[in-house]
Each structure stands twice: as structure tokens, then as C-alpha cells.
XYZ file of C-alpha atoms in Angstrom:
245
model
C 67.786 170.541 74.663
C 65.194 173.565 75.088
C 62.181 172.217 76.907
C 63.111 170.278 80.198
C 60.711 168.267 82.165
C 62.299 167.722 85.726
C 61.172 164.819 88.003
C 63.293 165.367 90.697
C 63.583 168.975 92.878
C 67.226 169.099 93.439
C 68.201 168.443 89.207
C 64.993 171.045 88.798
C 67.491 173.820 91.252
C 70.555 172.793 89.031
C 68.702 173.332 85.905
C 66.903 176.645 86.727
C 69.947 178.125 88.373
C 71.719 176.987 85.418
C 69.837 177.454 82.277
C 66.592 179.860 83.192
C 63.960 179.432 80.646
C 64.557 175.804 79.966
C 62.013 174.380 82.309
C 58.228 173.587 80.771
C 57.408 171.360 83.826
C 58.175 170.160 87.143
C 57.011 168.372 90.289
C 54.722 169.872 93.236
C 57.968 169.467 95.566
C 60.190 171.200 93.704
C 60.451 174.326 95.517
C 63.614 175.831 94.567
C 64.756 178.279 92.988
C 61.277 180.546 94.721
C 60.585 181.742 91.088
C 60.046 178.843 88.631
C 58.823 180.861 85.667
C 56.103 179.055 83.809
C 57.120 175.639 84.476
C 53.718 173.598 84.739
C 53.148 171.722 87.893
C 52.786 168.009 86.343
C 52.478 166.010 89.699
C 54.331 164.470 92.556
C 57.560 162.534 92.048
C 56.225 159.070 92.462
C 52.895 159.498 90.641
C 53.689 162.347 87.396
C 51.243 163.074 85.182
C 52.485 161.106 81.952
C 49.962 161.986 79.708
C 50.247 165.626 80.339
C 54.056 165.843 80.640
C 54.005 163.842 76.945
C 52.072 166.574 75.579
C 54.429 169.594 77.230
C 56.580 168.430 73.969
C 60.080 168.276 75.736
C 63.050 167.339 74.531
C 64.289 165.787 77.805
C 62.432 164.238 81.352
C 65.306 164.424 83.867
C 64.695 162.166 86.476
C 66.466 159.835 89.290
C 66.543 155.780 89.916
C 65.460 156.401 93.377
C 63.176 159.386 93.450
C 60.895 158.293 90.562
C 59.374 155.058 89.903
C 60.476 152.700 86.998
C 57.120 152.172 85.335
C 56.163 156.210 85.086
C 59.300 156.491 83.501
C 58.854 153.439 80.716
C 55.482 154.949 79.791
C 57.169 158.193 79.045
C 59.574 156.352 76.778
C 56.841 154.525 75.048
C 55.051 157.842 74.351
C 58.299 159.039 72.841
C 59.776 160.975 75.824
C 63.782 160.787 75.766
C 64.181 160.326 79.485
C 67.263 160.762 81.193
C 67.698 158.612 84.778
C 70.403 159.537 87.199
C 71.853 157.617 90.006
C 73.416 158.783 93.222
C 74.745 157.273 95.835
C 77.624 159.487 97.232
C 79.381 162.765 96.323
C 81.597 161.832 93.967
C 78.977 160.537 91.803
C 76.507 163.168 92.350
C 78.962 165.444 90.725
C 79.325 163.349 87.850
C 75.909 163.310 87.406
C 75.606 167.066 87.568
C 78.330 167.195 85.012
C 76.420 164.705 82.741
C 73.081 166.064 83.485
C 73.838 170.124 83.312
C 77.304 169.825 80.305
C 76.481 166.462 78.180
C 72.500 166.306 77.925
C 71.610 170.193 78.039
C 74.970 171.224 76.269
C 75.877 173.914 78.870
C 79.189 175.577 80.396
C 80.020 174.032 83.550
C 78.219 176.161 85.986
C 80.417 178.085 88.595
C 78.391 176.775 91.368
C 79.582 173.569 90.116
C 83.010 174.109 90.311
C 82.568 176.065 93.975
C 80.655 172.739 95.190
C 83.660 170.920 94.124
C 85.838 172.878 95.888
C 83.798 173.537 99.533
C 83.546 169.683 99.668
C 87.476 169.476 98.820
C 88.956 171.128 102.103
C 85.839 170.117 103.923
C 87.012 169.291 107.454
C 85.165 166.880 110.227
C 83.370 168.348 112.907
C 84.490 165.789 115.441
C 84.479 161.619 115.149
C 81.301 160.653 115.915
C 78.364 158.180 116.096
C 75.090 158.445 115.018
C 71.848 157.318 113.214
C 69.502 159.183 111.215
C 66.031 158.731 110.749
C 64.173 159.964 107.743
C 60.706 158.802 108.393
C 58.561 158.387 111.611
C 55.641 156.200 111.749
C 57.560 153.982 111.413
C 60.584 154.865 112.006
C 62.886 154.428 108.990
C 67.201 155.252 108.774
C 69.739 155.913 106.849
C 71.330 152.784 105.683
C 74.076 151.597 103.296
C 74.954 153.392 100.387
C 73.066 156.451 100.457
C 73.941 160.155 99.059
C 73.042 161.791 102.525
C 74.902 159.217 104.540
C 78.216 160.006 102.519
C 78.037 163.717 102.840
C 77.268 163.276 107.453
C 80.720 161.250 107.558
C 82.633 163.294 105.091
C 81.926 165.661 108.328
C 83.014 162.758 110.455
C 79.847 161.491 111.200
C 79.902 157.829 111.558
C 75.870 156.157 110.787
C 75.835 153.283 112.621
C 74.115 151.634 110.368
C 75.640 151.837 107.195
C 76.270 148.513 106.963
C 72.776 147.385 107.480
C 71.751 145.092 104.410
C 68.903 147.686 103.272
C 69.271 151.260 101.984
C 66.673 152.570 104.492
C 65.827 149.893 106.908
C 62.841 150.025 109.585
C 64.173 150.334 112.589
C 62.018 150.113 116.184
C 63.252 153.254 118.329
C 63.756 151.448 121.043
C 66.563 149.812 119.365
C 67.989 153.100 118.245
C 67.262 155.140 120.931
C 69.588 151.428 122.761
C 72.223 152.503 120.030
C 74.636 154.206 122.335
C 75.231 157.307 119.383
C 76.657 160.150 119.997
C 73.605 161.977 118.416
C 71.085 161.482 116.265
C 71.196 163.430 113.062
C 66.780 164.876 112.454
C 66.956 166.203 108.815
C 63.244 168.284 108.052
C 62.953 166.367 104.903
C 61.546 163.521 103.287
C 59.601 163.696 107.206
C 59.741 166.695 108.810
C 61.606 166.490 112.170
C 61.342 169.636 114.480
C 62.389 170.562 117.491
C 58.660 169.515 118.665
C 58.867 166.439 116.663
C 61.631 163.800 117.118
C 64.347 164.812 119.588
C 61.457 163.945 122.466
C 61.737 159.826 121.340
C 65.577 159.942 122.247
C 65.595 161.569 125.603
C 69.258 162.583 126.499
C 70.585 161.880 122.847
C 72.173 165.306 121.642
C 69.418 166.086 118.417
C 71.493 167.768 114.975
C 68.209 169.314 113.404
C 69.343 169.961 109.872
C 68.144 171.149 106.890
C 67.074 168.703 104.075
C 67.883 170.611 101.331
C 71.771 170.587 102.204
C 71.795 167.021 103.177
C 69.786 164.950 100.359
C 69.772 167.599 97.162
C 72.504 167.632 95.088
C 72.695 170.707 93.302
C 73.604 175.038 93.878
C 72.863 173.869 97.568
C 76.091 171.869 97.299
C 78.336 174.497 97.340
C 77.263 176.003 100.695
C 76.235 171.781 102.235
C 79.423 171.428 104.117
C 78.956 174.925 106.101
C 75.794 174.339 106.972
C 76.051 171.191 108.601
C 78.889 171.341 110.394
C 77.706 174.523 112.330
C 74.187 171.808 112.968
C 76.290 169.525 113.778
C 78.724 171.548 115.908
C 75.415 172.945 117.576
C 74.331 169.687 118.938
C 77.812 168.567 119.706
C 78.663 171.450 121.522
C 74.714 171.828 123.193
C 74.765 175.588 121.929
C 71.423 175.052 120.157
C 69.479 172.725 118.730
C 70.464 172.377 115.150
């Protein structure tokens, strides 16, 4: 596989770390690694530009159940796009993805990074045993639920989402009702909304606010490898009340 189309910013960081020169297009959000090459911007993740990433000629449009939508993805089939769809719902299976992605579509060596992702998450220890919920959108205000990629990687670091057995993957939540939650913290990452220090720790006054950094909580990819270190010193930080993330 030599020209790569990549729907989804964290597989577009695994394949440009991995295999330079093998990306012909990508998506307006994916910002890593800083120097993309000559990959052509071809849209957002939820609304690609078909047409144009049909006549980029590649081989292979990498893309993810959840981040791109089903009927973008059946008209790139019917234009004659092999398309490649990935699903992730915890660490273990982001890994296999990766492998299937990265070693069985683009026939590459396992990448190091891969192997030192493996191994950070291996002897990963928990920060503490505690509760908390964690919003990903405001307006309105939107969790983590059941069964999600992020929500596996907070409790691996002992992190315990209150609602992860909630029915819905990302459920609406009023903030009165989670700010009546009695966490331990609540957990702001800066991405798919972008909580600040300005912006979110003010609607939970008195609730210890981890402000952490999207990338190493919802991508799965290079960042992997450096995830667990990351977040436990956020989550240490607003544990401990020596910053604020």
C-alpha cells in the first residue's frame, strides 16, 4: 500500500511516524506529526471530500467506526476506494488495531513505538483509587460513558468514571447532576471541546479539576507510548492540588 488516505488524526500520527511518504491526504484535524509532507487537506472527519479523495488514487482510506460516518465511507467503496474501518474501544484492542492497521494492511515492521506503548501501559501503575466523571462536550454537557477507549486508559490509572455503566457511550448529562456526583474529581480533557483552566473547572466549584491533554487520552498511536506518564502526573496534580492539570 503506497498512497494512504487517513480519516482519522491519531491512525494519520501512526502512519506518518511510521511510514513517511505514504500519506496523499488527510483531515483538517489531523495535526500531528507538525510536518505532514504533501498530504492534501481533503476535509473534516465527519464530512470528507469523497469525490476528491477518489481521485487522490490511493490504495487504502484508513478510517474508524466512530470517528467517521458510515455513509462517507460506502460512497468511497462504491467509487472503488478499498477502505479500511477500525474499531476501538479499550487498549487492548487499540493495539490490535495498530498492529492490523500499521503490519497487515501497509505491510510494515512493527514500529518500535509500538512495542514501547506496549510496554509503558504494561507496568503502568494507578495514581490513587478514585472517582470521577469526564465531560467531553459543553453546551450541553456530554460524558464519558460505557465502553469507550479514553475511559479504559483513566482507570487503568485507577480512575473509576462513574458512569461507565450508563446505557449510552456518551450520554447528556445536566451538570447539576454531575457536579451532585460526589467524585473525587472531574477529569477536563482539551479535546473533542476544549476545557481550560478558564473554561470548565468554574461549573464544579470545589471538585479537584485533572486538565489533561487530549492527544494522550483519546489518540491511539506514537502518543501511546508516553499516555500513561502524562496522565498520571495530571492526575497526581489535581489529586495532590499542586496544579491544575
Amino acid at each position: 500500500m503506497r498512497r494512504v488516505v487517513s480519516l482519522v488524526p491519531s491512525l494519520t500520527e501512526a502512519v506518518a511516524v511510521s511510514a513517511p511518504g505514504r500519506l496523499v491526504g488527510v483531515t483538517d484535524w489531523c495535526t500531528h506529526p507538525g510536518d505532514l509532507g504533501a498530504a492534501e487537506r481533503i476535509g473534516g472527519t465527519k464530512n470528507p471530500d469523497v469525490r476528491r479523495i477518489a481521485e487522490l488514487r490511493p490504495d487504502l482510506v484508513i478510517a474508524n467506526e466512530e470517528e467517521n460516518r458510515a455513509p462517507d465511507l460506502a460512497a468511497l467503496r462504491a467509487a472503488g476506494v478499498e477502505v479500511l474501518v477500525t474499531e476501538v474501544r479499550d487498549l487492548p484492542q487499540a493495539l490490535r488495531e495498530l498492529d492490523r492497521v500499521l503490519v497487515g494492511a501497509l505491510g510494515l515492521a512493527r514500529p518500535a513505538w509500538l512495542a514501547d506503548a506496549e510496554a509503558a501501559w504494561a507496568r503502568v501503575e494507578p495514581v490513587g483509587e478514585f472517582t470521577a466523571f469526564v465531560p467531553v462536550w459543553r453546551r450541553p454537557w456530554m460524558v464519558l460513558g460505557r465502553d469507550t477507549f479514553a475511559g479504559d486508559l483513566l482507570a487503568r490509572l485507577g480512575v473509576r468514571n462513574v458512569y461507565a455503566g450508563h446505557a449510552e457511550r456518551y450520554p447528556r448529562v445536566p451538570v447539576e447532576e454531575l457536579a451532585a456526583a460526589g467524585c473525587d474529581l472531574v477529569v477536563l480533557p482539551d479535546e473533542p471541546y476544549r476545557f481550560t483552566a478558564e473554561d470548565g473547572p468554574e461549573a464544579f466549584p470545589g471538585l479537584p479539576a485533572a486538565l489533561v491533554d487530549g492527544r494522550y487520552l483519546t489518540w491511539y498511536g506514537p502518543s501511546l507510548a508516553d499516555a500513561p506518564r502524562v496522565l498520571a502526573e495530571s492526575l497526581d496534580a489535581a489529586r495532590t492540588g499542586s496544579g491544575r492539570g
